[in-house]
Amino acid sequence: MASEKKSDDGGSLEQKVILPSQRSMQVASFKVMDVLRRANELQASGVPVLHCEVGQPQSGAPVRVAEAAIKALSGPPRQVMGYTDAFGLLELRAKIAQNYAAKYTSSAGDALAVDPKQIVVTTGSSGAFLLAFTACFDAGDAVAIASSGYPCYRNILSALACQLVSVPINEAFKLTARELGAELQRRRDAELPPLKGLILSSPSNPTGAMLTPDELQELCELCDAEGIQFLSDEIYHGISYGQVSEATALTYSQKSIVINSFSKYYSMSGWRLGWMVIPEHLVEPINRLQQNMFINAPTISQTAALSCWDKETIEELEGHVLIYKASRRIILDELKKIKELDQTSIAPADGGFYVYVDLGDNNVVGGNLGSVAMCKAFLEEEGVAFTPGNDFEDPAGNLGDRRFRISYAGGVEIARAAMEKFHRFWPSWIERVQSAK
């Protein structure tokens, strides 16, 4: 047994307190994961819970992808699953490039050509965010995000000591060149530092709103003209419902970074696999960062993902999209039946698998009866997990406690049952609000 360290006078040395970094203490939690934790606690205690909080496909990985993983691990021959090139398996990067050529066009109308050397296979889109942010921004740089927007943009950028600039979305729940231009003018008038970057998702999490090809082109052109590094988060591509055509920033800009993932359309959330397409000047910086931060994305996941574009896999995945479409329709139709909700305050849900709702001033009481309290009560009383909007909004404003997100990634039956319970719960919520006014 190790002896206790003594001071010069024979007494025990006083132990100094070891504290976590200020950086880690100042980063907000990912609220949807807090909701998931409580939902799982209820489930573990025997309470049935309908999960409409997380954006996780209920289907799991496609059959051929899972089979490819099993074969690689068990053989014959059994694969070692050692390190890959830092940027990932060349065969996988080639397949990703082929997917761009098959799905998108260049500005000239030809098949979109992407060099595999500019594709980085990452540890999920989260790994891509960290690589891109550290490659593009320094501490103190001003980076724009949409409010409403994915909370981890804000949280990771905050951890890296970047200055967050929340740009409000418009009435169509979008951030376009018009909104960005207004922010640029505001900063010039106020003599504030220029924006160094912008990150934006289309289809959006949480709103589901999509930029039209023209809107995306205008945004890319404005960013290029102003020297703003545009990061286009396209992880929900493949999950859209025909209202707006999918477009990639790669069509309109050679300077943009595109981030994508195998978690959503490809139903491989736990496999932690994503990718980036990066401009040529970032190839070496991101190579160095990847080597040091991650070495490479999980080799077994990369190996299995080679089957993502097999004919049978795509047929299976397109079947998932049909289920999302049916689930979306159920939720939107059921929300229309709630007379207290302004239908113009429900985001369009053009793509992805979320419906985002603004409760409006009449259905909340500031300070204690907003969407946070509503989602908590709904989970505890009815066993349905929705996510409050404080995960997605500028914390300096009040919209977070007016809005909430419904995920319909869990399928038709869960969507239908959740909305039945919401109709049962809603009158009691209105009673609470009216009583508190």
Coordinates of C-alpha atoms in Angstrom, one line a residue:
M1 CA 0.0 0.0 0.0
A2 CA 1.4 3.4 -0.9
S3 CA 2.3 5.5 2.1
E4 CA 0.6 8.9 2.6
K5 CA 2.8 11.8 1.6
K6 CA 3.9 13.8 4.6
S7 CA 4.8 17.5 5.0
D8 CA 8.0 18.6 6.6
D9 CA 6.4 18.6 10.1
G10 CA 5.1 15.1 9.7
G11 CA 1.5 16.1 8.9
S12 CA -0.5 15.2 5.7
L13 CA -0.1 17.5 2.8
E14 CA -3.2 19.5 1.9
Q15 CA -4.6 18.3 -1.4
K16 CA -5.2 21.0 -4.0
V17 CA -8.6 21.1 -5.8
I18 CA -8.4 20.1 -9.4
L19 CA -11.1 21.8 -11.5
P20 CA -12.4 21.2 -15.0
S21 CA -11.6 23.7 -17.6
Q22 CA -13.6 27.0 -17.9
R23 CA -14.2 25.9 -21.5
S24 CA -16.0 22.8 -20.5
M25 CA -18.0 24.5 -17.7
Q26 CA -19.3 27.1 -20.1
V27 CA -20.5 24.8 -22.8
A28 CA -24.3 24.1 -22.7
S29 CA -25.6 20.6 -22.6
F30 CA -27.3 19.1 -25.7
K31 CA -30.8 19.4 -24.4
V32 CA -32.3 16.7 -26.5
M33 CA -29.9 14.2 -24.8
D34 CA -31.2 15.4 -21.4
V35 CA -34.7 14.7 -22.6
L36 CA -33.6 11.2 -23.9
R37 CA -32.0 10.5 -20.5
R38 CA -35.2 11.2 -18.6
A39 CA -37.3 9.2 -21.1
N40 CA -34.9 6.3 -20.7
E41 CA -35.2 6.5 -16.9
L42 CA -39.0 6.4 -17.1
Q43 CA -38.7 3.4 -19.5
A44 CA -36.4 1.6 -17.1
S45 CA -38.9 2.1 -14.3
G46 CA -41.6 0.4 -16.4
V47 CA -43.3 3.4 -17.9
P48 CA -44.0 3.1 -21.7
V49 CA -42.4 6.0 -23.6
L50 CA -42.9 7.1 -27.2
H51 CA -39.6 8.6 -28.4
C52 CA -40.3 11.7 -30.5
E53 CA -37.2 13.6 -29.3
V54 CA -34.2 12.3 -31.1
G55 CA -33.5 12.3 -34.8
Q56 CA -32.6 8.6 -34.9
P57 CA -34.1 6.3 -37.6
Q58 CA -35.9 3.5 -36.0
S59 CA -35.0 1.1 -38.8
G60 CA -31.3 0.6 -38.0
A61 CA -28.6 0.0 -40.6
P62 CA -29.7 -1.4 -44.0
V63 CA -29.6 -5.2 -44.3
R64 CA -26.7 -5.3 -46.8
V65 CA -24.6 -2.9 -44.7
A66 CA -25.1 -5.0 -41.6
E67 CA -24.2 -8.2 -43.5
A68 CA -21.1 -6.5 -44.9
A69 CA -20.0 -5.7 -41.3
I70 CA -20.5 -9.3 -40.2
K71 CA -18.7 -10.8 -43.2
A72 CA -15.7 -8.4 -42.7
L73 CA -15.5 -9.3 -39.0
S74 CA -16.0 -13.1 -39.3
G75 CA -14.7 -13.8 -42.8
P76 CA -13.5 -15.7 -44.6
P77 CA -11.1 -14.0 -44.8
R78 CA -11.4 -12.2 -41.5
Q79 CA -10.4 -8.6 -42.0
V80 CA -8.0 -7.0 -39.5
M81 CA -9.9 -3.6 -39.2
G82 CA -6.7 -1.7 -38.7
Y83 CA -6.0 2.0 -39.4
T84 CA -7.0 3.5 -42.7
D85 CA -5.7 6.5 -44.5
A86 CA -6.6 9.6 -42.3
F87 CA -9.1 10.7 -45.0
G88 CA -10.6 7.2 -45.1
L89 CA -10.8 4.2 -47.4
L90 CA -10.1 5.4 -51.0
E91 CA -12.8 3.0 -52.3
L92 CA -15.4 4.6 -50.0
R93 CA -14.3 8.1 -51.0
A94 CA -14.6 7.1 -54.7
K95 CA -18.2 5.8 -54.0
I96 CA -19.1 9.1 -52.3
A97 CA -17.8 11.0 -55.4
Q98 CA -19.8 8.8 -57.7
N99 CA -22.9 9.5 -55.7
Y100 CA -22.4 13.3 -56.2
A101 CA -22.0 12.7 -60.0
A102 CA -25.1 10.6 -60.1
K103 CA -27.3 12.9 -58.0
Y104 CA -26.2 16.5 -58.6
T105 CA -25.2 18.7 -61.5
S106 CA -22.5 21.4 -61.9
S107 CA -23.4 25.0 -62.6
A108 CA -22.9 24.2 -66.3
G109 CA -25.5 21.4 -66.1
D110 CA -23.0 18.5 -66.3
A111 CA -22.7 15.7 -63.7
L112 CA -21.0 17.2 -60.6
A113 CA -17.4 16.2 -60.4
V114 CA -15.9 15.8 -56.9
D115 CA -12.3 14.8 -56.5
P116 CA -12.0 11.9 -53.9
K117 CA -8.8 13.6 -52.7
Q118 CA -11.1 16.4 -51.3
I119 CA -13.4 14.0 -49.5
V120 CA -12.7 13.3 -45.8
V121 CA -14.4 10.4 -44.1
T122 CA -15.1 11.5 -40.5
T123 CA -16.3 10.2 -37.2
G124 CA -19.9 11.2 -37.8
S125 CA -20.8 14.7 -38.8
S126 CA -19.8 15.7 -35.3
G127 CA -16.2 14.9 -36.1
A128 CA -16.6 16.9 -39.3
F129 CA -17.8 19.9 -37.4
L130 CA -14.8 19.8 -35.1
L131 CA -12.3 19.4 -37.9
A132 CA -13.9 22.1 -40.0
F133 CA -14.2 24.6 -37.2
T134 CA -10.6 24.1 -36.0
A135 CA -9.3 24.3 -39.6
C136 CA -11.3 27.5 -40.5
F137 CA -11.6 29.6 -37.3
D138 CA -9.5 31.0 -34.6
A139 CA -10.5 32.0 -31.1
G140 CA -12.5 35.2 -31.3
D141 CA -13.6 34.8 -34.9
A142 CA -17.2 35.8 -35.5
V143 CA -19.2 32.8 -36.9
A144 CA -22.9 33.1 -37.9
I145 CA -25.5 30.5 -37.1
A146 CA -29.2 30.5 -37.8
S147 CA -31.7 30.8 -35.0
S148 CA -33.4 28.4 -35.2
G149 CA -30.5 26.0 -35.7
Y150 CA -28.7 22.8 -34.6
P151 CA -27.5 23.4 -31.0
C152 CA -24.1 21.6 -31.4
Y153 CA -22.9 24.3 -33.8
R154 CA -23.2 26.8 -31.0
N155 CA -21.8 24.6 -28.3
I156 CA -18.8 23.4 -30.3
L157 CA -17.9 26.9 -31.5
S158 CA -18.3 28.2 -28.0
A159 CA -15.9 25.6 -26.7
L160 CA -13.4 26.8 -29.4
A161 CA -13.8 30.4 -28.1
C162 CA -15.4 31.7 -31.3
Q163 CA -17.8 34.6 -31.2
L164 CA -21.4 33.3 -31.9
V165 CA -23.5 35.5 -34.2
S166 CA -27.2 34.4 -34.2
V167 CA -29.0 35.4 -37.3
P168 CA -32.8 35.2 -37.1
I169 CA -34.6 33.1 -39.7
N170 CA -37.3 34.6 -41.8
E171 CA -41.1 33.9 -41.9
A172 CA -40.4 30.9 -44.1
F173 CA -38.1 29.6 -41.3
K174 CA -35.0 30.1 -43.5
L175 CA -31.8 32.0 -43.4
T176 CA -31.2 33.3 -46.9
A177 CA -28.8 35.8 -48.5
R178 CA -31.2 38.5 -47.5
E179 CA -31.0 37.8 -43.8
L180 CA -27.2 37.3 -44.0
G181 CA -26.9 40.6 -46.0
A182 CA -28.8 42.4 -43.3
E183 CA -26.5 41.1 -40.6
L184 CA -23.5 42.1 -42.6
Q185 CA -24.8 45.7 -43.0
R186 CA -25.7 45.8 -39.3
R187 CA -22.1 44.8 -38.4
R188 CA -20.7 47.4 -40.8
D189 CA -22.9 50.2 -39.3
A190 CA -21.9 49.2 -35.8
E191 CA -18.3 48.8 -36.7
L192 CA -18.2 45.2 -35.5
P193 CA -15.7 42.7 -36.7
P194 CA -16.5 41.0 -40.0
L195 CA -18.0 37.6 -40.1
K196 CA -15.5 34.8 -40.7
G197 CA -17.9 32.0 -41.3
L198 CA -21.5 30.7 -41.6
I199 CA -22.8 27.2 -40.9
L200 CA -26.3 26.3 -42.0
S201 CA -28.3 23.1 -42.6
S202 CA -30.7 22.5 -45.5
P203 CA -33.0 20.6 -44.9
S204 CA -32.8 22.3 -41.5
N205 CA -32.7 20.8 -38.0
P206 CA -35.0 21.7 -36.3
T207 CA -37.4 23.3 -38.8
G208 CA -37.2 21.0 -41.8
A209 CA -37.2 24.1 -44.1
M210 CA -35.1 23.8 -47.3
L211 CA -33.3 26.5 -49.3
T212 CA -34.3 26.4 -53.0
P213 CA -31.5 26.0 -55.4
D214 CA -31.6 29.7 -56.2
E215 CA -31.5 30.7 -52.5
L216 CA -28.6 28.4 -52.0
Q217 CA -26.8 29.9 -55.0
E218 CA -27.3 33.4 -53.7
L219 CA -26.0 32.5 -50.3
C220 CA -22.9 30.8 -51.7
E221 CA -22.2 33.8 -54.0
L222 CA -22.6 36.3 -51.1
C223 CA -20.3 34.3 -48.8
D224 CA -17.6 34.0 -51.5
A225 CA -17.9 37.7 -52.3
E226 CA -17.6 38.7 -48.6
G227 CA -14.8 36.2 -47.8
I228 CA -17.1 34.2 -45.5
Q229 CA -16.3 30.5 -45.1
F230 CA -19.6 28.8 -45.8
L231 CA -20.2 25.3 -44.2
S232 CA -23.2 23.7 -45.8
D233 CA -24.6 20.9 -43.5
E234 CA -26.4 18.5 -45.9
I235 CA -26.9 15.6 -43.6
Y236 CA -30.6 15.3 -44.3
H237 CA -30.2 15.1 -48.0
G238 CA -32.1 12.2 -49.4
I239 CA -35.0 12.8 -47.0
S240 CA -37.2 15.4 -48.7
Y241 CA -40.8 15.4 -49.9
G242 CA -40.9 17.1 -53.2
Q243 CA -41.8 20.7 -52.2
V244 CA -38.2 21.9 -52.8
S245 CA -35.5 20.4 -54.9
E246 CA -32.3 19.3 -53.1
A247 CA -29.2 21.2 -54.0
T248 CA -25.6 21.1 -52.8
A249 CA -23.4 24.0 -52.2
L250 CA -20.7 22.2 -54.3
T251 CA -22.7 23.2 -57.4
Y252 CA -22.3 26.9 -56.7
S253 CA -19.0 27.4 -54.9
Q254 CA -15.5 25.9 -54.9
K255 CA -14.8 27.5 -51.5
S256 CA -17.6 26.0 -49.5
I257 CA -17.3 23.0 -47.2
V258 CA -20.1 20.4 -47.4
I259 CA -20.7 18.1 -44.5
N260 CA -22.8 15.0 -44.7
S261 CA -23.4 11.8 -42.6
F262 CA -24.4 8.2 -42.8
S263 CA -26.6 8.7 -39.7
K264 CA -29.8 10.0 -41.2
Y265 CA -30.7 8.9 -44.8
Y266 CA -28.5 5.8 -44.5
S267 CA -29.8 4.9 -41.0
M268 CA -26.4 4.3 -39.4
S269 CA -26.5 6.7 -36.5
G270 CA -24.6 4.6 -34.0
W271 CA -21.9 3.7 -36.5
R272 CA -20.4 7.2 -36.2
L273 CA -19.6 7.8 -39.8
G274 CA -19.8 11.0 -41.9
W275 CA -17.9 12.9 -44.5
M276 CA -16.8 16.3 -45.7
V277 CA -16.0 17.7 -49.1
I278 CA -13.5 20.4 -48.6
P279 CA -11.8 23.1 -50.8
E280 CA -8.3 22.3 -52.0
H281 CA -6.6 24.8 -49.7
L282 CA -7.9 23.0 -46.6
V283 CA -6.8 19.5 -47.6
E284 CA -3.4 19.6 -45.8
P285 CA -4.7 21.5 -42.7
I286 CA -7.6 19.0 -42.2
N287 CA -5.3 16.1 -42.9
R288 CA -3.0 17.1 -40.1
L289 CA -6.0 17.7 -37.7
Q290 CA -7.6 14.4 -38.6
Q291 CA -4.3 12.5 -38.0
N292 CA -4.0 14.1 -34.5
M293 CA -7.6 14.2 -33.4
F294 CA -9.1 11.0 -34.7
I295 CA -6.4 9.1 -36.8
N296 CA -9.3 7.8 -39.0
A297 CA -13.0 7.2 -38.8
P298 CA -14.0 3.7 -37.5
T299 CA -12.7 1.1 -40.0
I300 CA -15.6 -1.3 -39.6
S301 CA -18.1 1.4 -40.3
Q302 CA -16.2 2.5 -43.4
T303 CA -16.0 -1.1 -44.6
A304 CA -19.8 -1.7 -44.1
A305 CA -20.7 1.7 -45.7
L306 CA -19.3 0.5 -49.0
S307 CA -22.6 -1.3 -49.4
C308 CA -24.7 1.9 -49.0
W309 CA -25.2 2.4 -52.7
D310 CA -26.0 -1.2 -53.6
K311 CA -29.3 -1.4 -55.5
E312 CA -31.0 -3.4 -52.7
T313 CA -29.8 -0.9 -50.1
I314 CA -31.1 2.2 -51.9
E315 CA -34.5 0.4 -52.4
E316 CA -34.6 -0.2 -48.6
L317 CA -33.6 3.4 -47.8
E318 CA -36.2 4.8 -50.2
G319 CA -38.8 2.7 -48.3
H320 CA -37.7 4.5 -45.1
V321 CA -38.4 7.8 -46.7
L322 CA -41.9 6.8 -47.6
I323 CA -42.5 5.9 -43.9
Y324 CA -41.1 9.3 -42.9
K325 CA -43.4 11.0 -45.4
A326 CA -46.5 9.2 -44.0
S327 CA -45.5 10.0 -40.4
R328 CA -45.0 13.7 -41.4
R329 CA -48.4 13.8 -42.9
I330 CA -50.0 12.4 -39.7
I331 CA -48.3 15.0 -37.5
L332 CA -49.1 18.0 -39.7
D333 CA -52.7 16.9 -40.1
E334 CA -53.2 16.4 -36.4
L335 CA -51.6 19.8 -35.6
K336 CA -54.1 21.4 -37.9
K337 CA -56.9 20.2 -35.6
I338 CA -55.6 22.3 -32.7
K339 CA -57.4 25.6 -33.1
E340 CA -55.2 27.4 -30.6
L341 CA -52.1 26.9 -32.9
D342 CA -51.4 29.4 -35.6
Q343 CA -50.7 27.2 -38.7
T344 CA -48.3 29.8 -40.0
S345 CA -46.2 29.2 -36.9
I346 CA -45.5 25.6 -37.9
A347 CA -42.4 25.2 -39.9
P348 CA -42.9 23.8 -43.4
A349 CA -41.1 20.4 -42.8
D350 CA -39.8 20.2 -46.4
G351 CA -37.2 17.6 -45.5
G352 CA -35.6 15.8 -42.7
F353 CA -37.8 14.2 -40.1
Y354 CA -38.9 17.0 -37.8
V355 CA -41.9 19.3 -37.3
Y356 CA -41.1 22.5 -35.5
V357 CA -43.9 24.4 -33.8
D358 CA -44.2 27.9 -32.3
L359 CA -46.8 27.8 -29.5
G360 CA -47.4 31.6 -29.8
D361 CA -47.9 34.2 -27.1
N362 CA -51.4 33.0 -26.1
N363 CA -50.4 29.4 -25.3
V364 CA -47.5 30.2 -22.9
V365 CA -46.9 32.2 -19.8
G366 CA -43.5 33.7 -19.7
G367 CA -41.1 32.5 -17.1
N368 CA -42.7 29.2 -16.0
L369 CA -45.2 27.8 -18.5
G370 CA -43.5 27.6 -21.8
S371 CA -42.4 24.8 -24.1
V372 CA -39.8 23.6 -21.6
A373 CA -42.5 23.1 -19.0
M374 CA -44.9 21.7 -21.6
C375 CA -42.5 19.1 -22.9
K376 CA -41.6 18.1 -19.3
A377 CA -45.2 17.7 -18.3
F378 CA -46.1 15.8 -21.5
L379 CA -43.3 13.3 -20.9
E380 CA -44.1 12.8 -17.2
E381 CA -47.9 12.6 -17.6
E382 CA -48.3 10.9 -21.0
G383 CA -45.0 9.2 -21.6
V384 CA -44.2 11.1 -24.9
A385 CA -40.9 12.8 -25.4
F386 CA -40.8 16.0 -27.4
T387 CA -37.8 18.4 -27.4
P388 CA -38.3 22.0 -26.2
G389 CA -37.0 24.8 -28.5
N390 CA -34.4 26.1 -26.0
D391 CA -32.0 23.6 -27.7
F392 CA -32.3 25.4 -31.0
E393 CA -32.8 29.1 -30.3
D394 CA -30.5 32.0 -29.4
P395 CA -30.3 31.8 -25.6
A396 CA -30.4 35.6 -25.5
G397 CA -34.0 35.6 -26.8
N398 CA -37.3 34.1 -25.6
L399 CA -38.2 31.9 -28.6
G400 CA -36.7 28.8 -27.1
D401 CA -39.4 28.6 -24.5
R402 CA -42.2 29.1 -27.1
R403 CA -41.1 26.5 -29.6
F404 CA -40.8 22.7 -29.6
R405 CA -39.7 20.0 -32.0
I406 CA -41.4 16.7 -32.9
S407 CA -39.2 13.9 -34.4
Y408 CA -41.1 11.5 -36.6
A409 CA -38.0 9.3 -37.3
G410 CA -39.6 6.5 -35.2
G411 CA -42.2 5.6 -37.8
V412 CA -46.0 5.8 -38.4
E413 CA -47.3 4.0 -35.4
I414 CA -45.3 6.1 -33.0
A415 CA -46.3 9.3 -34.7
R416 CA -50.0 8.4 -34.6
A417 CA -49.9 7.3 -31.0
A418 CA -47.9 10.4 -29.9
M419 CA -50.4 12.8 -31.6
E420 CA -53.3 10.9 -30.0
K421 CA -51.7 11.5 -26.6
F422 CA -51.0 15.1 -27.5
H423 CA -54.6 15.8 -28.3
R424 CA -55.5 14.3 -24.9
F425 CA -52.9 16.4 -23.1
W426 CA -53.4 19.7 -24.9
P427 CA -56.7 20.9 -23.1
S428 CA -55.0 20.4 -19.7
W429 CA -52.1 22.5 -20.9
I430 CA -54.4 25.3 -22.1
E431 CA -56.2 25.2 -18.7
R432 CA -52.8 25.6 -16.9
V433 CA -51.9 28.6 -19.1
Q434 CA -55.2 30.3 -18.6
S435 CA -55.2 29.8 -14.9
A436 CA -51.7 31.3 -14.6
K437 CA -52.6 34.5 -16.6

